[in-house]
Amino acid sequence: MRAIIGLGNAFRGDDAVGLFVAEQLEGLSSAELTVLCHEGEPLDLLELWLGFDEVTLIDASRLGIQEGTLMTYDLLAQDFKATAQDASSHAFSLTNALKLGKTLDRFPAKLWLYTIEGSSFQLGSELSLSVKESAQTLIRILSQYESQSTKASL
Amino acid sequence: MQVRKSLERKGKRMATRTIKVGALARVEGEGGMLVKIKGDKVHEVQLNIYEPPRFFEAFLRGRSYSEPPDITARICGICPVAYQMSACNAIEDAFGVKVTPVIRDLRRLLYCGEWIQSHVLHIYMLHAPDFLGYESSVHLAADFPDIVNRGLQLKKVGNEIMELVGGRAVHPINVRLGGFYKAPSKAQMLKLKERLEWALVAAKETIDWVAGFNFPDFEHNYEYVAMRHPDTYAIHEGRLVSDAGLNIAEKDYETIFEEQHVAHSNALHSVIKTRGNYFVGPQARYSLNFDKLSPLAQDYALRSGLGKTCKNPFKSILVRAVETLYAVEEAIRIIGAYEEPEKAFVDVTPNAGTGYGWSEAPRGMLYHRYTFDDAGIIQDCTIIPPTSQNQKSIEGDLHHFVSDRLDLPKEDLQWQCEQAIRNYDPCISCATHFLKLELEHL
């Protein structure tokens, strides 16, 4: 069982990119794949991903790099201090939620994080152009991956 | 840390000493707190809000009367039910809607879910590490995984209430004006009751655990403001009272209170027109409504070391633990008496007019006002979240707190200031975006 979970705040510009990608991928939902949007605080992820073997998270980043930069992390192999800085106003940061999940052994067998660097997080703003372009790239990547995974399981 | 060193160097060049810490990761959302120290006195304390909460008020104008419960729920990922309930109360007030007792109870149950979820998050994940000398709950979990797992499980029970009654744990979708789209079945409710029986034990253990913390000796003396109901511990209905004799209905709120612009913040400071700043939140609720708590919650509160009122903001964690126990008990009571209604909502017909509503969000009273035209289109609205109401008092508290601790090494002072801010569980995401704390020695 796999899950794709888009994270973010729908009203905060580029912070919505994870939700945007997940919404675009909803058509891929099947008995093997669940696509979710999660707008709440990230700590709930530790419950949300229970029962899934492979989970892909999508969130906006604010690392101070070029807007629209798409990055991938294998979270089982990551030092979180060096990676996933969350850009939104979540209660318990995604980084801390991931650290806590790892400490308490609450990780799925495979856990990926895709981030797209945002630049505008103001209330009411739209996705930036380059962020939207990167989102389309990510949608293609994940669609291809799901297509291959489905074939492999047949 | 790099930023901090950079600013320290900058501070030397400017013949001042500046301490800057990173974002306060364990405060919901982010904003800015600046403390200026001149000689042996605190010169100024500013809670800086970079973004006004007015986006949603403007966004709602011109929209239908049915939309605020869903739209305002998106203001905060931690307290969506509070926004939904205050919106429903205000809109139903404008249209003269009275809900049935079972809908009233379902709303209260949903709200209990949010109180459990929010309070447990704050107790276990954000605040307890301060008292135990841990940098974060991640570090606490490494040494005490069973305790942190208990917190996660208890929080999950709050989520489960919200999923059953609200349709999902975050931003519930089952709430509508006049009630709910669909009422849960009796069987679903009874299944939840089994989980709540476990939560009752966990909530008691939480109080016993928190009661053992060492609390700094500090008290404030602000006017406490909270809702009060004649029959029950007020959550989503009641009048607004204070320990200075205030006792008003919703429609009178803006004649007694006002929002003021301040130079250092984009957000508005809420004050009582004749008396200035005041305080809302768990401590105010508890202190004004101790007699309305259940006997069990009262017993646990007193044996934990709390009095019938609480003026030490560091003990707010204990008050939250007591309110968590009460919310679990209340959920069990409501489920035990529940009979599935034939209809999950009462009909709502719009008319021109203004409605006023409030409810007790986990962090304190949340006020909504809406004005509609004949077709139920929103002409004007005001939303005043609890953190905005507490801003001025938080600044005042930090002023006194730092004044008494100026001889501390700056690292210790910085740490204690961060802890002091977390006492208020400020939901900055309701009012702003990023929060940083700066201590500046002039």
XYZ file of C-alpha atoms in Angstrom:
596
model
C 0.000 0.000 0.000
C 1.315 3.403 -1.003
C 0.291 6.962 -0.134
C 1.030 10.346 -1.642
C 0.396 13.141 0.841
C 0.413 16.794 -0.191
C 1.122 19.245 2.640
C 0.555 22.966 2.987
C -1.876 25.812 3.429
C -4.227 26.477 0.533
C -4.368 30.206 1.248
C -0.653 30.920 1.533
C 0.674 31.174 -1.992
C 3.539 28.776 -2.699
C 2.833 26.899 0.529
C -0.067 25.336 -1.363
C 2.146 23.562 -3.899
C 2.017 20.208 -2.083
C -1.778 20.342 -2.074
C -1.798 21.353 -5.741
C 0.323 18.361 -6.760
C -1.766 15.942 -4.677
C -5.010 17.273 -6.144
C -3.633 16.775 -9.658
C -2.685 13.203 -8.808
C -6.023 12.210 -7.276
C -6.956 10.431 -10.514
C -4.230 7.877 -9.825
C -5.963 6.666 -6.642
C -6.464 2.914 -6.620
C -6.615 -0.017 -4.239
C -2.825 0.224 -3.976
C -2.455 4.011 -3.897
C -4.108 6.620 -1.683
C -3.673 10.314 -2.475
C -4.279 12.745 0.393
C -4.108 16.456 1.121
C -3.091 17.407 4.656
C -3.518 21.006 5.721
C -3.141 20.480 9.434
C -0.099 20.331 11.605
C 2.480 17.729 10.511
C 2.453 15.744 13.741
C -0.731 14.082 12.502
C 1.350 12.477 9.754
C 2.560 9.920 12.287
C -1.018 8.628 12.401
C -1.997 9.444 8.845
C 0.611 7.189 7.264
C -0.036 4.192 9.497
C -0.732 1.103 7.391
C 1.141 2.336 4.329
C 4.388 0.668 3.240
C 5.576 3.515 1.068
C 4.747 7.177 1.607
C 5.609 10.181 -0.554
C 5.304 13.624 1.026
C 5.156 16.817 -1.010
C 5.702 20.221 0.606
C 6.985 23.705 -0.109
C 10.489 24.571 1.059
C 12.108 27.857 1.982
C 15.798 27.142 1.929
C 16.846 30.408 0.315
C 17.642 28.743 -2.983
C 16.234 29.494 -6.427
C 12.463 29.646 -6.570
C 10.964 26.522 -8.063
C 13.916 24.248 -7.212
C 12.659 20.688 -6.903
C 14.426 18.464 -4.408
C 14.014 14.838 -3.338
C 14.925 13.245 -0.045
C 14.984 9.643 1.054
C 13.880 10.375 4.594
C 15.020 7.046 5.966
C 18.563 8.010 5.068
C 18.442 11.706 5.896
C 19.860 13.912 8.584
C 16.834 16.152 8.975
C 18.860 19.063 10.274
C 20.294 19.476 6.814
C 17.152 19.094 4.821
C 13.496 19.691 5.217
C 12.945 23.175 6.560
C 9.232 23.737 6.491
C 8.052 27.010 5.113
C 4.564 27.169 6.490
C 3.016 28.150 9.777
C 2.398 24.633 10.971
C 2.250 23.993 14.667
C 4.884 21.324 14.966
C 7.308 21.647 12.108
C 7.529 18.928 9.493
C 11.183 18.494 10.409
C 10.337 17.874 14.038
C 7.461 15.570 13.138
C 9.846 13.512 11.013
C 12.486 13.465 13.724
C 9.880 12.343 16.250
C 8.595 9.657 13.906
C 12.105 8.321 13.450
C 12.826 8.427 17.203
C 9.626 6.538 18.019
C 10.051 4.112 15.123
C 6.865 5.267 13.461
C 8.189 5.432 9.912
C 6.817 3.457 6.982
C 9.230 1.118 5.199
C 9.862 3.722 2.498
C 9.458 7.448 3.011
C 10.189 10.079 0.376
C 9.935 13.853 0.532
C 9.689 16.104 -2.505
C 10.035 19.835 -1.910
C 9.599 22.760 -4.251
C 11.235 26.016 -3.228
C 8.667 28.763 -2.774
C 9.129 32.509 -2.613
C 5.716 33.946 -1.782
C 3.875 32.767 1.307
C 1.549 35.730 1.700
C -2.118 35.104 2.420
C -4.158 35.163 -0.744
C -1.251 34.959 -3.174
C -1.169 32.456 -6.042
C 1.452 29.833 -6.825
C 4.514 31.469 -8.377
C 5.064 30.651 -12.039
C 8.273 28.660 -11.584
C 6.755 26.831 -8.609
C 3.809 25.813 -10.763
C 6.169 24.654 -13.540
C 8.115 22.530 -11.078
C 4.834 21.170 -9.738
C 3.955 19.999 -13.266
C 7.367 18.330 -13.541
C 6.798 16.556 -10.235
C 3.332 15.452 -11.327
C 4.909 13.813 -14.397
C 7.610 12.149 -12.298
C 5.156 10.722 -9.788
C 2.706 9.654 -12.481
C 5.476 7.718 -14.243
C 6.600 6.182 -10.974
C 3.066 5.077 -10.141
C 2.635 3.655 -13.615
C 5.805 1.587 -13.188
C 4.814 0.512 -9.665
C 1.412 -0.626 -10.900
C 2.973 -2.609 -13.751
C 5.477 -4.175 -11.365
C 2.738 -5.334 -9.033
C 0.682 -6.925 -11.834
C 23.231 30.054 15.085
C 25.034 31.703 12.184
C 22.481 34.483 12.216
C 22.991 34.938 15.909
C 26.763 35.207 15.662
C 26.394 37.600 12.788
C 24.118 39.840 14.819
C 26.399 39.679 17.821
C 29.233 40.940 15.630
C 26.961 43.607 14.234
C 25.970 44.517 17.782
C 29.619 45.157 18.731
C 30.146 47.428 15.755
C 27.103 49.451 16.819
C 28.224 49.587 20.477
C 25.150 47.647 21.461
C 24.682 44.037 22.423
C 22.079 42.136 20.548
C 20.965 38.606 21.049
C 18.879 37.005 18.415
C 17.514 33.508 18.547
C 16.045 31.469 15.744
C 12.384 30.962 15.109
C 10.511 29.683 18.111
C 9.792 26.306 16.651
C 7.475 25.242 19.394
C 5.101 28.177 19.105
C 2.359 27.599 16.558
C 3.086 29.778 13.593
C 5.766 32.379 13.703
C 6.026 36.054 14.548
C 8.476 38.306 16.315
C 9.203 39.279 19.911
C 11.726 42.008 20.633
C 12.953 42.794 24.151
C 15.115 45.920 24.494
C 17.176 46.163 27.674
C 18.809 49.463 28.650
C 21.204 49.323 31.591
C 19.449 47.457 34.357
C 15.930 48.076 33.084
C 13.721 46.627 30.410
C 13.257 49.455 27.971
C 10.663 47.984 25.667
C 8.892 44.749 24.779
C 7.234 44.358 21.399
C 5.296 41.458 19.994
C 5.624 42.056 16.280
C 2.984 40.797 13.954
C 4.030 40.914 10.339
C 0.767 39.919 8.755
C -2.657 41.204 9.699
C -5.473 38.697 10.217
C -7.675 40.855 8.024
C -7.239 38.857 4.833
C -10.127 36.583 5.670
C -12.419 39.432 6.677
C -11.888 41.033 3.277
C -12.079 37.664 1.518
C -15.512 36.987 3.019
C -17.173 40.229 1.938
C -19.531 39.587 -0.971
C -19.744 35.859 -0.247
C -22.765 33.857 0.831
C -23.886 33.464 4.446
C -23.218 29.711 4.171
C -19.492 30.046 3.494
C -17.820 31.407 6.681
C -17.808 28.131 8.655
C -15.733 26.406 5.973
C -13.595 29.381 4.970
C -12.707 30.639 8.446
C -11.823 27.084 9.505
C -8.798 27.459 7.223
C -7.395 30.338 9.281
C -5.805 27.889 11.702
C -4.904 24.225 11.399
C -5.015 23.842 15.179
C -8.412 25.318 16.009
C -10.699 25.026 12.962
C -13.682 23.997 15.098
C -13.442 27.210 17.086
C -13.694 29.225 13.883
C -16.573 27.104 12.637
C -18.513 27.328 15.890
C -18.024 31.058 16.370
C -19.062 31.625 12.754
C -22.157 29.432 13.135
C -23.106 31.179 16.384
C -22.811 34.616 14.791
C -24.655 33.760 11.562
C -27.415 31.871 13.363
C -27.780 34.862 15.679
C -28.328 37.111 12.656
C -31.024 34.813 11.267
C -32.706 33.880 14.559
C -31.809 30.179 14.324
C -32.096 27.946 17.403
C -30.526 24.492 17.167
C -31.938 21.371 18.851
C -30.428 19.958 22.068
C -28.846 17.018 20.220
C -27.151 19.337 17.714
C -25.983 21.469 20.614
C -24.436 18.374 22.205
C -22.811 17.243 18.954
C -21.223 20.661 18.588
C -19.934 20.458 22.145
C -18.562 16.976 21.478
C -16.758 18.175 18.354
C -15.308 21.041 20.353
C -14.148 18.612 23.071
C -12.227 16.793 20.326
C -10.480 20.006 19.383
C -9.661 20.891 22.998
C -8.147 17.440 23.547
C -6.177 17.578 20.305
C -4.877 21.108 20.821
C -4.184 20.885 24.557
C -2.356 17.555 24.278
C -0.237 18.852 21.403
C 0.780 21.816 23.518
C 1.333 19.882 26.755
C 3.399 17.013 25.369
C 5.014 18.357 22.219
C 5.529 22.052 22.822
C 5.600 22.899 26.512
C 6.611 19.915 28.679
C 10.172 19.781 27.253
C 10.773 23.253 28.749
C 10.095 22.028 32.275
C 12.142 18.867 31.884
C 15.216 20.509 30.394
C 14.842 19.061 26.920
C 15.347 20.996 23.737
C 12.244 19.489 22.185
C 9.805 16.616 22.417
C 12.055 14.736 19.993
C 14.772 14.725 22.653
C 12.190 13.903 25.328
C 10.969 10.985 23.208
C 14.471 9.541 23.007
C 14.577 9.183 26.807
C 10.878 8.696 27.546
C 9.209 7.128 24.497
C 6.299 5.761 26.531
C 5.349 9.208 27.784
C 5.482 10.812 24.341
C 3.578 7.861 22.856
C 0.902 8.374 25.510
C 0.623 11.991 24.363
C 0.337 10.938 20.738
C -2.359 8.388 21.581
C -4.302 10.876 23.676
C -4.123 13.452 20.911
C -5.342 10.793 18.508
C -8.505 10.337 20.577
C -9.225 14.034 19.993
C -8.619 13.448 16.277
C -11.015 10.500 16.309
C -13.797 12.617 17.821
C -13.238 15.217 15.124
C -13.200 12.573 12.391
C -16.470 11.037 13.562
C -18.423 14.218 14.243
C -16.635 16.601 11.903
C -15.941 14.272 9.006
C -12.170 14.574 9.289
C -9.584 15.462 11.915
C -8.349 18.654 10.275
C -10.684 21.296 8.908
C -13.906 19.352 9.554
C -16.226 19.212 6.557
C -19.400 17.949 8.247
C -20.268 21.257 9.923
C -22.988 23.404 8.349
C -25.163 26.238 9.523
C -27.932 24.874 11.728
C -26.000 21.707 12.585
C -24.300 18.967 10.585
C -24.633 17.406 7.147
C -24.784 13.962 8.718
C -25.110 12.809 12.311
C -23.023 9.866 13.535
C -24.826 6.641 14.370
C -25.268 5.441 17.933
C -23.013 2.444 17.176
C -20.217 4.710 15.921
C -20.487 6.795 19.046
C -20.335 3.803 21.367
C -17.199 2.572 19.609
C -15.623 5.940 20.327
C -16.617 5.640 23.969
C -14.272 2.665 24.400
C -11.378 4.831 23.258
C -12.470 7.634 25.576
C -12.421 5.307 28.586
C -8.705 4.757 27.876
C -8.273 8.509 27.355
C -9.777 9.205 30.771
C -7.009 7.205 32.420
C -4.372 8.827 30.203
C -5.699 12.306 31.021
C -5.442 11.581 34.755
C -1.879 10.311 34.278
C -1.086 13.470 32.343
C -2.174 15.663 35.258
C -0.118 13.612 37.707
C 2.904 13.853 35.381
C 2.631 17.618 34.851
C 1.944 18.262 38.553
C 5.470 17.054 39.262
C 7.130 19.796 37.186
C 8.907 22.725 38.842
C 7.092 25.972 38.073
C 8.921 29.320 38.219
C 7.577 31.673 40.858
C 5.814 34.283 38.739
C 2.311 35.725 38.806
C 0.482 38.247 36.705
C -2.614 40.153 37.660
C -4.468 40.884 34.466
C -8.226 41.012 34.173
C -9.324 37.520 33.202
C -12.046 37.362 30.540
C -13.858 34.171 29.558
C -17.268 32.824 28.687
C -19.495 31.532 31.458
C -22.644 29.440 31.268
C -25.090 28.903 34.157
C -25.224 25.114 33.731
C -21.857 23.980 32.439
C -18.173 24.784 31.823
C -18.554 27.196 28.938
C -17.196 26.032 25.592
C -19.488 27.144 22.786
C -22.226 29.095 24.512
C -22.523 31.553 27.367
C -22.034 35.185 28.316
C -18.671 36.902 28.601
C -17.559 37.629 32.152
C -14.435 38.847 33.906
C -13.008 38.920 37.405
C -13.515 42.701 37.360
C -17.284 42.386 37.096
C -17.811 42.289 33.327
C -20.939 40.352 32.285
C -22.097 40.940 28.716
C -23.851 39.364 25.749
C -22.254 38.949 22.329
C -23.863 42.050 20.811
C -22.230 44.259 23.455
C -18.667 43.078 22.834
C -17.643 45.924 20.558
C -19.116 48.567 22.851
C -16.894 47.369 25.711
C -13.813 46.219 23.796
C -11.940 47.870 20.950
C -9.042 47.067 18.682
C -6.175 49.569 18.561
C -3.416 50.076 16.012
C 0.114 50.021 17.412
C 3.170 51.242 15.576
C 5.265 48.087 15.841
C 2.644 45.659 14.638
C 0.347 45.222 11.665
C -2.118 43.384 13.871
C -4.566 45.156 16.133
C -4.303 45.072 19.925
C -7.604 44.353 21.629
C -8.322 46.219 24.880
C -11.186 46.936 27.242
C -11.961 50.568 26.446
C -12.087 51.710 30.060
C -9.393 49.491 31.557
C -6.861 48.460 28.944
C -5.367 45.022 28.435
C -6.926 41.789 29.614
C -6.351 38.073 29.281
C -8.243 35.202 27.675
C -7.425 31.495 27.525
C -7.376 28.365 29.684
C -6.273 30.151 32.863
C -9.037 32.730 32.529
C -11.641 30.040 31.794
C -10.479 27.929 34.704
C -10.307 30.795 37.180
C -13.748 32.104 36.252
C -15.446 28.708 35.979
C -13.806 26.370 38.475
C -17.217 25.704 40.035
C -18.525 24.496 36.669
C -15.869 21.808 36.213
C -16.885 18.222 36.957
C -16.190 16.937 40.496
C -13.439 14.685 39.098
C -11.719 17.544 37.266
C -11.994 19.761 40.361
C -10.515 17.004 42.511
C -7.587 16.414 40.151
C -7.010 20.159 39.821
C -6.773 20.697 43.561
C -4.630 17.664 44.246
C -2.268 18.734 41.449
C -1.523 21.892 43.398
C -3.731 24.323 41.524
C -5.995 26.582 43.542
C -9.463 27.541 42.404
C -7.843 30.313 40.410
C -4.478 30.339 38.666
C -2.392 33.463 38.129
C 0.957 31.826 37.354
C 1.207 31.573 33.548
C 3.791 28.791 33.857
C 1.041 26.645 35.397
C -1.071 27.052 32.281
C 0.221 23.613 31.266
C -1.462 22.197 34.367
C -4.712 24.008 33.583
C -4.629 22.576 30.062
C -4.184 19.110 31.523
C -7.231 19.628 33.778
C -9.283 20.913 30.835
C -8.199 17.856 28.847
C -9.555 15.594 31.575
C -12.791 17.591 31.617
C -13.136 17.416 27.814
C -12.685 13.622 27.881
C -15.285 13.285 30.639
C -17.680 15.577 28.814
C -17.262 13.587 25.602
C -18.083 10.378 27.478
C -21.165 12.010 29.002
C -22.437 13.289 25.653
C -21.886 9.954 23.928
C -23.648 8.113 26.752
C -26.763 10.243 26.336
C -26.682 10.338 22.527
C -29.621 9.340 20.360
C -29.234 9.764 16.616
C -31.468 12.623 15.445
C -33.886 12.220 12.531
C -32.459 15.389 11.046
C -28.914 16.575 11.646
C -29.604 20.274 11.098
C -32.281 22.911 11.424
C -33.192 24.983 8.395
C -31.598 28.388 7.990
C -33.232 31.213 6.064
C -31.166 34.357 5.509
C -32.326 37.881 6.157
C -30.716 41.293 6.393
C -29.108 41.970 9.726
C -26.074 41.614 11.948
C -25.166 38.606 14.063
C -22.665 38.191 16.880
C -21.048 34.983 18.084
C -18.231 33.638 20.182
C -16.858 30.415 21.555
C -13.926 29.296 23.665
C -11.127 28.249 21.318
C -8.397 26.227 23.065
C -6.430 29.468 23.428
C -9.352 31.646 24.510
C -12.462 33.411 23.354
C -12.855 33.856 19.598
C -15.331 36.528 18.443
C -17.101 36.790 15.058
C -19.528 39.425 13.758
C -21.254 39.366 10.354
C -23.581 41.813 8.611
C -25.788 40.523 5.746
C -28.039 42.004 3.105
C -31.506 40.602 2.266
C -30.023 37.792 0.180
C -27.615 36.736 2.921
C -24.557 38.195 1.215
C -21.851 39.272 3.663
C -21.464 43.046 3.754
C -19.019 43.248 6.604
C -17.372 40.984 9.156
C -14.967 41.084 12.080
C -12.937 38.196 13.476
C -10.972 38.662 16.698
C -8.798 35.643 17.633
C -7.574 35.018 21.180
C -3.905 35.616 20.458
C -4.687 39.140 19.238
C -6.557 39.759 22.474
C -3.644 38.545 24.561
C -0.877 40.346 22.684
C -0.721 43.338 24.973
C -0.739 41.196 28.115
C 1.979 38.917 26.733
C 4.143 41.995 26.220
C 3.365 43.151 29.756
C 4.195 39.762 31.228
C 7.492 39.535 29.417
C 8.375 43.057 30.567
C 7.953 42.046 34.217
C 9.486 38.636 33.696
C 12.696 39.977 32.136
C 12.939 42.812 34.679
C 13.282 40.266 37.474
C 15.898 38.234 35.614
C 18.318 40.750 34.148
C 21.231 39.253 36.073
C 20.873 35.929 34.284
C 23.388 34.943 31.612
C 21.922 35.876 28.250
C 21.598 32.256 27.125
C 19.532 31.451 30.213
C 17.461 34.598 29.872
C 16.792 33.853 26.254
C 15.694 30.307 27.104
C 13.400 31.468 29.903
C 11.842 34.120 27.657
C 11.082 31.499 25.051
C 9.476 29.365 27.715
C 7.481 32.338 28.996
C 6.093 33.010 25.528
C 5.107 29.370 25.140
C 3.020 29.675 28.336
C 0.409 31.480 26.279
C 0.365 28.894 23.509
C 0.131 31.774 21.060
C -1.567 30.653 17.891
C 0.365 33.106 15.797
C -0.874 31.469 12.627
C -4.265 33.027 13.388
C -2.703 36.420 13.425
C 0.616 36.282 11.678
C 3.268 34.091 10.138
C 6.768 33.849 11.562
C 7.872 34.324 15.174
C 11.370 35.160 16.343
C 12.583 36.348 19.717
C 15.212 39.045 20.042
C 16.809 40.292 23.242
C 18.553 43.594 22.609
C 20.847 45.214 25.187
C 21.041 48.934 24.396
